[in-house]
PDB file of C-alpha atoms in Angstrom:
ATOM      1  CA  UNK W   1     194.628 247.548 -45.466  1.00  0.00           C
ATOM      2  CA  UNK W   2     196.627 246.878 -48.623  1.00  0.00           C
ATOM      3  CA  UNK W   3     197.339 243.053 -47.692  1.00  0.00           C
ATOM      4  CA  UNK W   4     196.785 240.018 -45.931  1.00  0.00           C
ATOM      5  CA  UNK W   5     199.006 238.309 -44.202  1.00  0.00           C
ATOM      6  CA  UNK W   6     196.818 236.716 -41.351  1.00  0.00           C
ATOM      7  CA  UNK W   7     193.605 234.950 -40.850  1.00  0.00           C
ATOM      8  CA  UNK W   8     191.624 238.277 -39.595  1.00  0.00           C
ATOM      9  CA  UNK W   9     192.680 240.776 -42.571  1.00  0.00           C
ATOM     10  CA  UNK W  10     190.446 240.876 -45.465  1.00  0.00           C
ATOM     11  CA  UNK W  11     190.930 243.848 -48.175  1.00  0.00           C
ATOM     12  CA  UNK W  12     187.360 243.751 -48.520  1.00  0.00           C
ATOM     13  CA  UNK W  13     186.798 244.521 -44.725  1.00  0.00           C
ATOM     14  CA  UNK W  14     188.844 247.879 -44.208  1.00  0.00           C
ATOM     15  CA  UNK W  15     189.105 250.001 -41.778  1.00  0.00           C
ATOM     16  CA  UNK W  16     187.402 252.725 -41.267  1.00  0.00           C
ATOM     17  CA  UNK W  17     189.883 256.017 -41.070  1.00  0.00           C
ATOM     18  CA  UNK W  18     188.290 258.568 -38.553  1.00  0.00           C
ATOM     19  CA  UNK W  19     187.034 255.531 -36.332  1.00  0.00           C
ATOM     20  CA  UNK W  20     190.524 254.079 -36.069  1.00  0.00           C
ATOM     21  CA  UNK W  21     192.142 257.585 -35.085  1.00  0.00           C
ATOM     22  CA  UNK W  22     189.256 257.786 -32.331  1.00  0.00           C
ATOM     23  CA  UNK W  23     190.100 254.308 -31.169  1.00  0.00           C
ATOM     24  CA  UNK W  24     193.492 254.669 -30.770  1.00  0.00           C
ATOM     25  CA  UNK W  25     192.967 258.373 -28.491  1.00  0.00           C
ATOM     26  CA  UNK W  26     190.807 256.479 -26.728  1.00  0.00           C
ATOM     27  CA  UNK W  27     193.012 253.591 -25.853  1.00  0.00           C
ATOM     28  CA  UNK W  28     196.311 256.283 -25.474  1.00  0.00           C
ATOM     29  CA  UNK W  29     193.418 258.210 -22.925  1.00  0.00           C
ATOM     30  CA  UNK W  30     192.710 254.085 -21.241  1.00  0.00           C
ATOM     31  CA  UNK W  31     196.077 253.979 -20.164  1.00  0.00           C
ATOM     32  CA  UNK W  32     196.946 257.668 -19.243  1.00  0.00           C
ATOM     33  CA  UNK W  33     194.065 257.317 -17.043  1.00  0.00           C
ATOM     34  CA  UNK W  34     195.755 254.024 -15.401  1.00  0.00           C
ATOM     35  CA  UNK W  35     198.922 255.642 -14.845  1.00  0.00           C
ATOM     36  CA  UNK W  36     201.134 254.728 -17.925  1.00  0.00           C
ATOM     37  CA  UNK W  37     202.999 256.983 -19.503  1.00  0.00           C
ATOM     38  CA  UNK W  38     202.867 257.276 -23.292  1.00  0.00           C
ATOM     39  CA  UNK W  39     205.087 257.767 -26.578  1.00  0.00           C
ATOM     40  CA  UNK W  40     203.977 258.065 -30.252  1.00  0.00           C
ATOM     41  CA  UNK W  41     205.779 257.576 -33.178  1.00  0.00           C
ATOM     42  CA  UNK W  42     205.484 258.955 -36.622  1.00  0.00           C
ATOM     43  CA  UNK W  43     203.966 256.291 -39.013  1.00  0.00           C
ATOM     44  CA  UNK W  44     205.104 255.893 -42.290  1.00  0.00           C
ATOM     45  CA  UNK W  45     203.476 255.838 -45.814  1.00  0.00           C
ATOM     46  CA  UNK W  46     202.949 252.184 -47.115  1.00  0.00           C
ATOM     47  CA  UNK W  47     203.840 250.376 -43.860  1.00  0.00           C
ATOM     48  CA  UNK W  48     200.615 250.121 -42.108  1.00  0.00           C
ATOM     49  CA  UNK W  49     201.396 247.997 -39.622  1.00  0.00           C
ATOM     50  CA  UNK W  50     203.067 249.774 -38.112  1.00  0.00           C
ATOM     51  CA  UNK W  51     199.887 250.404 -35.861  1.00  0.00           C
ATOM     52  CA  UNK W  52     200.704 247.551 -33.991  1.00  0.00           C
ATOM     53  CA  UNK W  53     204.150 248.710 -32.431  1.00  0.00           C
ATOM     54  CA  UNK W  54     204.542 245.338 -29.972  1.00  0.00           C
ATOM     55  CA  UNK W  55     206.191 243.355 -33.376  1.00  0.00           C
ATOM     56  CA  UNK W  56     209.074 246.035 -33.738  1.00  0.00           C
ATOM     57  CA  UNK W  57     211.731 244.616 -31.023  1.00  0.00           C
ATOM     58  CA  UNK W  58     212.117 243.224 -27.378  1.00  0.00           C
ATOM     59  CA  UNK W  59     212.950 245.616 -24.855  1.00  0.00           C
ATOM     60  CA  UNK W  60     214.335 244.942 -21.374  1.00  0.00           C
ATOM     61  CA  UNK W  61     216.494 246.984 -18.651  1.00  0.00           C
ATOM     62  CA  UNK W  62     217.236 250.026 -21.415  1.00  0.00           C
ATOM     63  CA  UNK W  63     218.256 247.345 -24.008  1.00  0.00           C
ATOM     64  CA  UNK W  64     216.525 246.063 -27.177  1.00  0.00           C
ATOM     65  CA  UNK W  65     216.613 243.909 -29.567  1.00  0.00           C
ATOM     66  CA  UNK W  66     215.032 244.503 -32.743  1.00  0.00           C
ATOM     67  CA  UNK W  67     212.600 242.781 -34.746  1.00  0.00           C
ATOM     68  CA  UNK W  68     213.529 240.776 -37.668  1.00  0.00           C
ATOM     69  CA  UNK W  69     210.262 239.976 -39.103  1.00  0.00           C
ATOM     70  CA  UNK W  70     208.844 237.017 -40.936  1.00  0.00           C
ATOM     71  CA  UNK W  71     206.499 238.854 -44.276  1.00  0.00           C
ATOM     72  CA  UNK W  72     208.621 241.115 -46.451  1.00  0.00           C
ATOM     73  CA  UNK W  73     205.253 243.423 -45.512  1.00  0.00           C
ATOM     74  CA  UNK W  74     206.025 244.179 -42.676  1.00  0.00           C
ATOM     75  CA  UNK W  75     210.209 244.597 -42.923  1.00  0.00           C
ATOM     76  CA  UNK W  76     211.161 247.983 -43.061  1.00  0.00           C
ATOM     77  CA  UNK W  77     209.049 248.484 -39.352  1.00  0.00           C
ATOM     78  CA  UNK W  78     212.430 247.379 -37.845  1.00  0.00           C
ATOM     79  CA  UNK W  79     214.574 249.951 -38.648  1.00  0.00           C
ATOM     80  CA  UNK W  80     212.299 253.142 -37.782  1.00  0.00           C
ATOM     81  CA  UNK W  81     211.648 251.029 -34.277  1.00  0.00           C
ATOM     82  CA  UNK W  82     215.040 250.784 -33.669  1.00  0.00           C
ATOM     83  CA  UNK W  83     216.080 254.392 -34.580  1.00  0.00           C
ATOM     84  CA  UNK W  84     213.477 255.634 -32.041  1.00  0.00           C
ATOM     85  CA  UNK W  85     214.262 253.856 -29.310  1.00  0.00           C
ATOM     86  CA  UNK W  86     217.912 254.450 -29.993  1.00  0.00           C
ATOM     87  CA  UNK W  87     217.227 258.289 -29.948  1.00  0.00           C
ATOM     88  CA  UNK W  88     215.234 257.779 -27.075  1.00  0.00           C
ATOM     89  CA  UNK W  89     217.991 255.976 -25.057  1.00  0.00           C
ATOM     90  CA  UNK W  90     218.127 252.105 -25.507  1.00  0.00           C
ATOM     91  CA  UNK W  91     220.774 250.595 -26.483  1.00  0.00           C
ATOM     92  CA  UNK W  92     220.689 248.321 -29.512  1.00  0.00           C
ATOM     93  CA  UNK W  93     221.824 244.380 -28.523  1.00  0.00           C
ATOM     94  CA  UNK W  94     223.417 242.478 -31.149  1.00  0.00           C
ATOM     95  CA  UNK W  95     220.794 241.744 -33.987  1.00  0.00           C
ATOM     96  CA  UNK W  96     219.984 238.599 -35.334  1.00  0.00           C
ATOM     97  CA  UNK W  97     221.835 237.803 -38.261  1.00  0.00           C
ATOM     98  CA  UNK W  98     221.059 234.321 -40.167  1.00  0.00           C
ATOM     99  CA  UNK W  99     218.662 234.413 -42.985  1.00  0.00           C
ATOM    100  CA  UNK W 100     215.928 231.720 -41.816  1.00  0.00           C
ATOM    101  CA  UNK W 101     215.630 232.931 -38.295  1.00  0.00           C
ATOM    102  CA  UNK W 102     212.635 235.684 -37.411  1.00  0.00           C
ATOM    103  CA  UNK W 103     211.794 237.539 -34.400  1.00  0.00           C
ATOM    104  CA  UNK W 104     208.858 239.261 -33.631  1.00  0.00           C
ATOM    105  CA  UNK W 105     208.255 241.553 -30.251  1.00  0.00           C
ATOM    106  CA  UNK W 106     204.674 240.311 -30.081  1.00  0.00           C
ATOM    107  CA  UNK W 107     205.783 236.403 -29.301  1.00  0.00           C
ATOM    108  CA  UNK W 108     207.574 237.430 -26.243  1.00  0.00           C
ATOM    109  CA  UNK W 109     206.219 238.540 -22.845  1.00  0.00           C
ATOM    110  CA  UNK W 110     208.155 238.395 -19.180  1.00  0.00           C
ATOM    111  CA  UNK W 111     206.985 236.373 -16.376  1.00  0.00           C
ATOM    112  CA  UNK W 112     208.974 236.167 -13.473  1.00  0.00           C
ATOM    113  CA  UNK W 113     212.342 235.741 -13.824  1.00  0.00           C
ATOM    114  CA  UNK W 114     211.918 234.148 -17.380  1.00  0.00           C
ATOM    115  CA  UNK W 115     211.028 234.979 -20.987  1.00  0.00           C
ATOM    116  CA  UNK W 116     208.036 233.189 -22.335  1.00  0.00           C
ATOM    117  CA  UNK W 117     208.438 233.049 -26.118  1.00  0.00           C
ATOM    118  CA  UNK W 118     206.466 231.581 -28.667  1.00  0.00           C
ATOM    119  CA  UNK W 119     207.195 229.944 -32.212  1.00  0.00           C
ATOM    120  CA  UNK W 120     205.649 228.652 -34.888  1.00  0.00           C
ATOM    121  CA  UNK W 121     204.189 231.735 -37.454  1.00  0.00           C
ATOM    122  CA  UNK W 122     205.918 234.452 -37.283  1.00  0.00           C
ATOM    123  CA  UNK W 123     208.798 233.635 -34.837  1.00  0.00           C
ATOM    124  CA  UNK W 124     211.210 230.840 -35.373  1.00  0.00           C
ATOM    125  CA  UNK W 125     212.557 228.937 -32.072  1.00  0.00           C
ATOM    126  CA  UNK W 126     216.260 229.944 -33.847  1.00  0.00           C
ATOM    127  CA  UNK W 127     216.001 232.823 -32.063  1.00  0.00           C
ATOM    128  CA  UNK W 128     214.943 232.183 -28.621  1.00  0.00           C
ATOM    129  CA  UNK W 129     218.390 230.818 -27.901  1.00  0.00           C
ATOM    130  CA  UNK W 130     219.794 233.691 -29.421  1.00  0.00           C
ATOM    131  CA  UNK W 131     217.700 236.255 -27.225  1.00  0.00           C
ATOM    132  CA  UNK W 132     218.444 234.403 -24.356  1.00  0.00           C
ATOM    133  CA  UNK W 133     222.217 235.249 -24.794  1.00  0.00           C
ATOM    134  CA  UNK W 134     221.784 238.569 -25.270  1.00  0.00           C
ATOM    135  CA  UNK W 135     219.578 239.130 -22.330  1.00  0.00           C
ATOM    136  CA  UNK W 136     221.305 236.841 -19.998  1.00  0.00           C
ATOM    137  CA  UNK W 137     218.025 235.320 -19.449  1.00  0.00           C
ATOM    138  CA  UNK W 138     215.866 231.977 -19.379  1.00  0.00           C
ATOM    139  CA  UNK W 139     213.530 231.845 -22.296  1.00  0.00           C
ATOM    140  CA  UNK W 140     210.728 229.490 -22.191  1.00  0.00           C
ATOM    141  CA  UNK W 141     209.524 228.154 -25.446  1.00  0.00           C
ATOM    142  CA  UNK W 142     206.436 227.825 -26.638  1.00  0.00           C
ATOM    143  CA  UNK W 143     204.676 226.159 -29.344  1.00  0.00           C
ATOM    144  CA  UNK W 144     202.090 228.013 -31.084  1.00  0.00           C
ATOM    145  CA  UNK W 145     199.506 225.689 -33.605  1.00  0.00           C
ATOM    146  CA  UNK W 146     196.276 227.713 -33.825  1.00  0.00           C
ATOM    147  CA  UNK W 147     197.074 230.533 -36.739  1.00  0.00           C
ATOM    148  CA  UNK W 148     193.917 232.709 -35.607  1.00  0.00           C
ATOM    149  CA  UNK W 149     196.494 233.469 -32.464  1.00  0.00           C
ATOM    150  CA  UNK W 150     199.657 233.790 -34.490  1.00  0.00           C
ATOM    151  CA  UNK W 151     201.473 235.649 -31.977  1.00  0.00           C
ATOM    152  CA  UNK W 152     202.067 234.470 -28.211  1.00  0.00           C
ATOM    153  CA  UNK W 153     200.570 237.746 -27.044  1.00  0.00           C
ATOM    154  CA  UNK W 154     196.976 236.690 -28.133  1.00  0.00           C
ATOM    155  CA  UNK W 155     197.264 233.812 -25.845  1.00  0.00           C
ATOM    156  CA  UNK W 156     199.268 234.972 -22.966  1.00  0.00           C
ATOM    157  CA  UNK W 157     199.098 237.867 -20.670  1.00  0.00           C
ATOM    158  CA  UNK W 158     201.138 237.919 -17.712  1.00  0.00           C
ATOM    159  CA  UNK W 159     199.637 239.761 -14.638  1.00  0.00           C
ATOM    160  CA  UNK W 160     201.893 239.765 -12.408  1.00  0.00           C
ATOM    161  CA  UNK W 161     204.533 236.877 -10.801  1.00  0.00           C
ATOM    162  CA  UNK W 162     201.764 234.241 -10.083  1.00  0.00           C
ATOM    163  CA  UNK W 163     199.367 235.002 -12.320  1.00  0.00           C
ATOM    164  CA  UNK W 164     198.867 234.814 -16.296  1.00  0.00           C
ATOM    165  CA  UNK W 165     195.253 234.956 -18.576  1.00  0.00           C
ATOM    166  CA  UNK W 166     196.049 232.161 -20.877  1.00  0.00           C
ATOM    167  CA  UNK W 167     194.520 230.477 -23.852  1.00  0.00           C
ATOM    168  CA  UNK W 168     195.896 226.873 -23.487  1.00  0.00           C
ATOM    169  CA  UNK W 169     194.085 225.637 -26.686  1.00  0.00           C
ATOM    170  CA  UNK W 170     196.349 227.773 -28.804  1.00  0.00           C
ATOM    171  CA  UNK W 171     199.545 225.520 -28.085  1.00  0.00           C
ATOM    172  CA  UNK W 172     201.094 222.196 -27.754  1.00  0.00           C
ATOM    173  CA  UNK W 173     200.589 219.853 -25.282  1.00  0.00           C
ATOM    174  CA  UNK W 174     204.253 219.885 -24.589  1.00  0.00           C
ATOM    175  CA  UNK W 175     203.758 223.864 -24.242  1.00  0.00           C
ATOM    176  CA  UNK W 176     200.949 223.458 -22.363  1.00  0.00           C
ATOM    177  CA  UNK W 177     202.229 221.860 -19.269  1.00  0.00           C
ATOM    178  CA  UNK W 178     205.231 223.875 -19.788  1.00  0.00           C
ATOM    179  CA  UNK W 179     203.198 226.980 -19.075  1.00  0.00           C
ATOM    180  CA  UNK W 180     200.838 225.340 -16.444  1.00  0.00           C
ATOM    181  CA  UNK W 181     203.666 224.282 -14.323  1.00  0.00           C
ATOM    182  CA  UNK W 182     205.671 227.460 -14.436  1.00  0.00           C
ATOM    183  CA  UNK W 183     202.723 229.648 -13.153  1.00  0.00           C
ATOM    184  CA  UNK W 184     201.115 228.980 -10.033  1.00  0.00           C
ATOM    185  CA  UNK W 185     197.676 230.528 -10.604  1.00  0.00           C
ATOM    186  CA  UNK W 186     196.253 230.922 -14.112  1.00  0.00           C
ATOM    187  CA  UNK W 187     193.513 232.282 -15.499  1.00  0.00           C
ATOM    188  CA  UNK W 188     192.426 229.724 -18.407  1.00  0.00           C
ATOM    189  CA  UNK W 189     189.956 231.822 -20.573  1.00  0.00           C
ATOM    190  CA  UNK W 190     188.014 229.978 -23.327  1.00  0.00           C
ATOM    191  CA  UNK W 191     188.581 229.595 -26.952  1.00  0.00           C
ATOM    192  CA  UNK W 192     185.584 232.372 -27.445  1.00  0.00           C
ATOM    193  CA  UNK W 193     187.187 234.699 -25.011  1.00  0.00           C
ATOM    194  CA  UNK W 194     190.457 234.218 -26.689  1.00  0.00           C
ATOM    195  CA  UNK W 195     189.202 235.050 -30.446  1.00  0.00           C
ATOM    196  CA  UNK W 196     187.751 238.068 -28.268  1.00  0.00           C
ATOM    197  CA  UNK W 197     191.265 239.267 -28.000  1.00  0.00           C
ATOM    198  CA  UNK W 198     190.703 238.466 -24.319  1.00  0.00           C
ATOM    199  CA  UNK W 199     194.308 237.534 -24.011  1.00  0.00           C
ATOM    200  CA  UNK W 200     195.727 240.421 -25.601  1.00  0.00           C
ATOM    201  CA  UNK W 201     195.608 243.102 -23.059  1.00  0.00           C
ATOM    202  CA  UNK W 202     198.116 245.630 -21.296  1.00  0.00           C
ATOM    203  CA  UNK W 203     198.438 245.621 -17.368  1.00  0.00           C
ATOM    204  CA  UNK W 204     199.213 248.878 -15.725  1.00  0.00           C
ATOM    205  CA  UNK W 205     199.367 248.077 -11.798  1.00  0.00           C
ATOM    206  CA  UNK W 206     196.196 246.518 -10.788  1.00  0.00           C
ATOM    207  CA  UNK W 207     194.800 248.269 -13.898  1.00  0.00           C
ATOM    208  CA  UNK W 208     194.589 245.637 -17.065  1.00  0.00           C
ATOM    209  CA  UNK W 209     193.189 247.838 -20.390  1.00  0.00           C
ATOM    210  CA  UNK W 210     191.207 245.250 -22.367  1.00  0.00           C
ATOM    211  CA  UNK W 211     188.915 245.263 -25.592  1.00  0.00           C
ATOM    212  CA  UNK W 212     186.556 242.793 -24.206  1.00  0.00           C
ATOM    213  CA  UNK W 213     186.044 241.001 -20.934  1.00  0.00           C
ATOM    214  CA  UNK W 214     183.217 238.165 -20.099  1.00  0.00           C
ATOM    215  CA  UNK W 215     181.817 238.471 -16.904  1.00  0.00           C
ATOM    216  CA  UNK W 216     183.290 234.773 -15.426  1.00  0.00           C
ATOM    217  CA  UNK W 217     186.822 236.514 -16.306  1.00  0.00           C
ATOM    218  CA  UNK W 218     186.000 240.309 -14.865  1.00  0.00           C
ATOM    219  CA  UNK W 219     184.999 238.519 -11.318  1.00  0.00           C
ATOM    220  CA  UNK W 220     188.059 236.344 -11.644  1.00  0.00           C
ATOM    221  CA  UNK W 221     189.966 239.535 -12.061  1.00  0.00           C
ATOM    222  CA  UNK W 222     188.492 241.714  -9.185  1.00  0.00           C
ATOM    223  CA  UNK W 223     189.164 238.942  -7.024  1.00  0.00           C
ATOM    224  CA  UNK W 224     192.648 239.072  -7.564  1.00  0.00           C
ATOM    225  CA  UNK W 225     192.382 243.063  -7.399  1.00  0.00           C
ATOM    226  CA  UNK W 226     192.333 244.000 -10.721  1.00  0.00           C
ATOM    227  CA  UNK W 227     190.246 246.419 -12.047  1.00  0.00           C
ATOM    228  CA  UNK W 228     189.241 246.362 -15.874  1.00  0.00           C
ATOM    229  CA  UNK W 229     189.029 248.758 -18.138  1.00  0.00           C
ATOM    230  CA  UNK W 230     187.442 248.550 -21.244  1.00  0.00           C
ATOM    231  CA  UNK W 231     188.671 250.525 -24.711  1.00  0.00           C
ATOM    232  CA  UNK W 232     186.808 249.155 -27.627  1.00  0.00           C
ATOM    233  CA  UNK W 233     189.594 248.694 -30.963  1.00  0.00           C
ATOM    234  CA  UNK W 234     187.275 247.104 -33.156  1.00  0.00           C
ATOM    235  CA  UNK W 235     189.039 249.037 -36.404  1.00  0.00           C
ATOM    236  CA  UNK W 236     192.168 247.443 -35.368  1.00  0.00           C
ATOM    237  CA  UNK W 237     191.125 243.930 -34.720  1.00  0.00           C
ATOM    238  CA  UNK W 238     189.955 243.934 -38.513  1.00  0.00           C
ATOM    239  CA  UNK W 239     193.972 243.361 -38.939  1.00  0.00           C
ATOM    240  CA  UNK W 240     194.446 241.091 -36.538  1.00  0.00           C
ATOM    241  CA  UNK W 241     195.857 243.493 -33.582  1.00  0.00           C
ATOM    242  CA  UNK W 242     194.222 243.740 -30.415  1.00  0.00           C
ATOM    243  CA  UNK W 243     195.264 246.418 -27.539  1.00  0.00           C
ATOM    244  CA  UNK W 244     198.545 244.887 -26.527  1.00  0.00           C
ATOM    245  CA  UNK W 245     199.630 244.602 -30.521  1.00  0.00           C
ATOM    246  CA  UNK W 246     199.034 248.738 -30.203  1.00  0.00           C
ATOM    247  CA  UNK W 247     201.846 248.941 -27.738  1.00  0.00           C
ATOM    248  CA  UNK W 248     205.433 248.534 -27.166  1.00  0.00           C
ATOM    249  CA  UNK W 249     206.042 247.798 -23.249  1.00  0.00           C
ATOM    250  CA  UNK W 250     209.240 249.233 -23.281  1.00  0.00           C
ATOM    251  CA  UNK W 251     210.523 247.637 -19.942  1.00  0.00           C
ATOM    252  CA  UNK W 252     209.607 244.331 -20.249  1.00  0.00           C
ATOM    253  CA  UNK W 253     209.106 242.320 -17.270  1.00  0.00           C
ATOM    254  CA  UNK W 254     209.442 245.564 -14.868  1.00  0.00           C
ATOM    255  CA  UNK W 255     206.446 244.167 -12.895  1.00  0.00           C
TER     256      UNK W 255
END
C-alpha cells in the first residue's frame, strides 16, 4: 500500500504479501465451489488497486462501460479493464467524456429492472444520466454521505428481485426512501455489520460469499434460502475492499 486515498488505508498498516495471495485463492476457491465461473487478470506494477476489479467499468448484456475514475491513483486501471474485456468479447459503449464527471463500477449494482447508482465520493451523479443512455436503462440515484462506505457496493447488495442487504445509515434521507420503496423486502443490517463489510458480498444462486455474517443476518438469510459462505479477506479490507470490491460481475443484473 503506497497511498491513501480512503478512510481504511493506512501506509503504516500494510498488507501482508503471502496472506493476501492465500486470501484471494481462497475467495477464487468460495465461489468455484458455489458455481461461478472465474477469470484473472494480470496485475500491473505500481497500480495496486487493481485488486479490487469491481471499480474498472459497468458491464451489462456483453456491453461495458468503462471506468473513469475519481484519484489520479487509481487512473490507468481503466484502460487494462477495458482491453480485457474487449479481448474477451464485450463491446466497449461510448465512454464518458467531460472532465468533472467520474464513474466508478463499484457505485453501481442491478436490481430488477433498474440500475441503483450511487454518488457522492468517487462517482459524480453527471454520469448516471449518461449510463442510463447508453444502457437504455432506469438508473436510480443514490446519495452516499458516510465516507467509511465510499462506494454504493458497501451498502447495497442486491439478492435477488425482492430482496437487497442494505445499510440505510450510509445515505440520504431522500435516498433512503428511494431505496425502501423500490424493494419490497430488505434486509436492513446495522451500522456494525456494515463497517463489517456485511454489505459487500457476491451472490451466486442461493449462494452469497461473504467476509463476515452476524448471526441475526445468517438466520435472516436461510430463511429466505440462502446459504452463506464465509471467506475471510482481512488483508484486503486493510484498503478498504471487501469481497465484492475483488470482483467484476461481468453480467450485471443477470439474476
Amino acid at each position: 500500500m503506497t497511498f491513501e486515498i480512503n478512510p481504511w488505508m493506512n501506509r503504516e498498516n500494510r498488507p501482508d504479501r503471502e496472506r493476501s495471495f492465500s486470501e484471494w485463492d481462497g475467495l477464487r476457491e468460495a465461489m468455484e465451489s458455489c458455481g461461478a465461473q472465474t477469470f484473472a487478470q494480470d496485475s500491473v506494477e505500481g497500480l495496486s488497486d487493481m485488486v479490487f476489479p469491481a471499480d474498472i467499468a459497468v458491464v451489462r448484456g456483453g456491453r461495458f462501460l468503462r471506468a473513469k475514475f475519481r484519484h489520479e491513483e487509481r487512473r490507468a486501471e481503466a484502460a487494462y479493464g477495458a482491453a480485457w474485456l474487449t479481448a474477451n468479447g464485450f463491446t466497449e459503449l461510448e465512454p464518458l467524456a467531460d472532465a468533472e464527471t467520474f464513474l466508478e463500477g463499484g457505485d453501481v449494482l442491478a436490481f430488477a429492472d433498474a440500475l441503483v447508482a450511487g454518488h457522492g465520493f468517487r462517482t459524480t451523479r453527471s454520469a448516471h444520466a449518461h449510463m442510463a443512455e447508453v444502457f437504455e436503462s432506469e438508473v436510480v440515484s443514490i446519495k452516499l454521505c458516510d465516507p467509511r462506505l465510499y462506494h454504493l457496493d458497501m451498502s447495497f447488495c442486491p439478492l435477488d428481485s425482492r430482496t437487497a442487504i442494505m445499510a440505510p445509515s450510509a445515505w440520504d434521507e431522500e435516498s433512503r426512501k428511494r431505496v425502501l420503496d423500490l424493494v419490497p423486502d430488505p434486509l436492513v443490517v446495522s451500522e456494525e455489520e456494515a463497517m463489517d463489510f456485511s454489505a459487500n458480498s457476491v451472490v451466486i444462486g442461493k449462494n452469497i460469499v461473504m467476509s463476515a455474517c452476524s448471526d441475526a443476518l445468517a438466520a435472516e438469510l436461510k430463511a429466505r434460502g440462502y446459504t452463506v459462505v464465509i471467506s475471510l479477506i482481512g488483508e484486503f479490507l486493510k484498503a478498504g475492499g471487501g469481497i465484492r470490491c475483488m470482483t467484476l460481475d461481468l453480467n450485471l443484473g443477470s439474476r
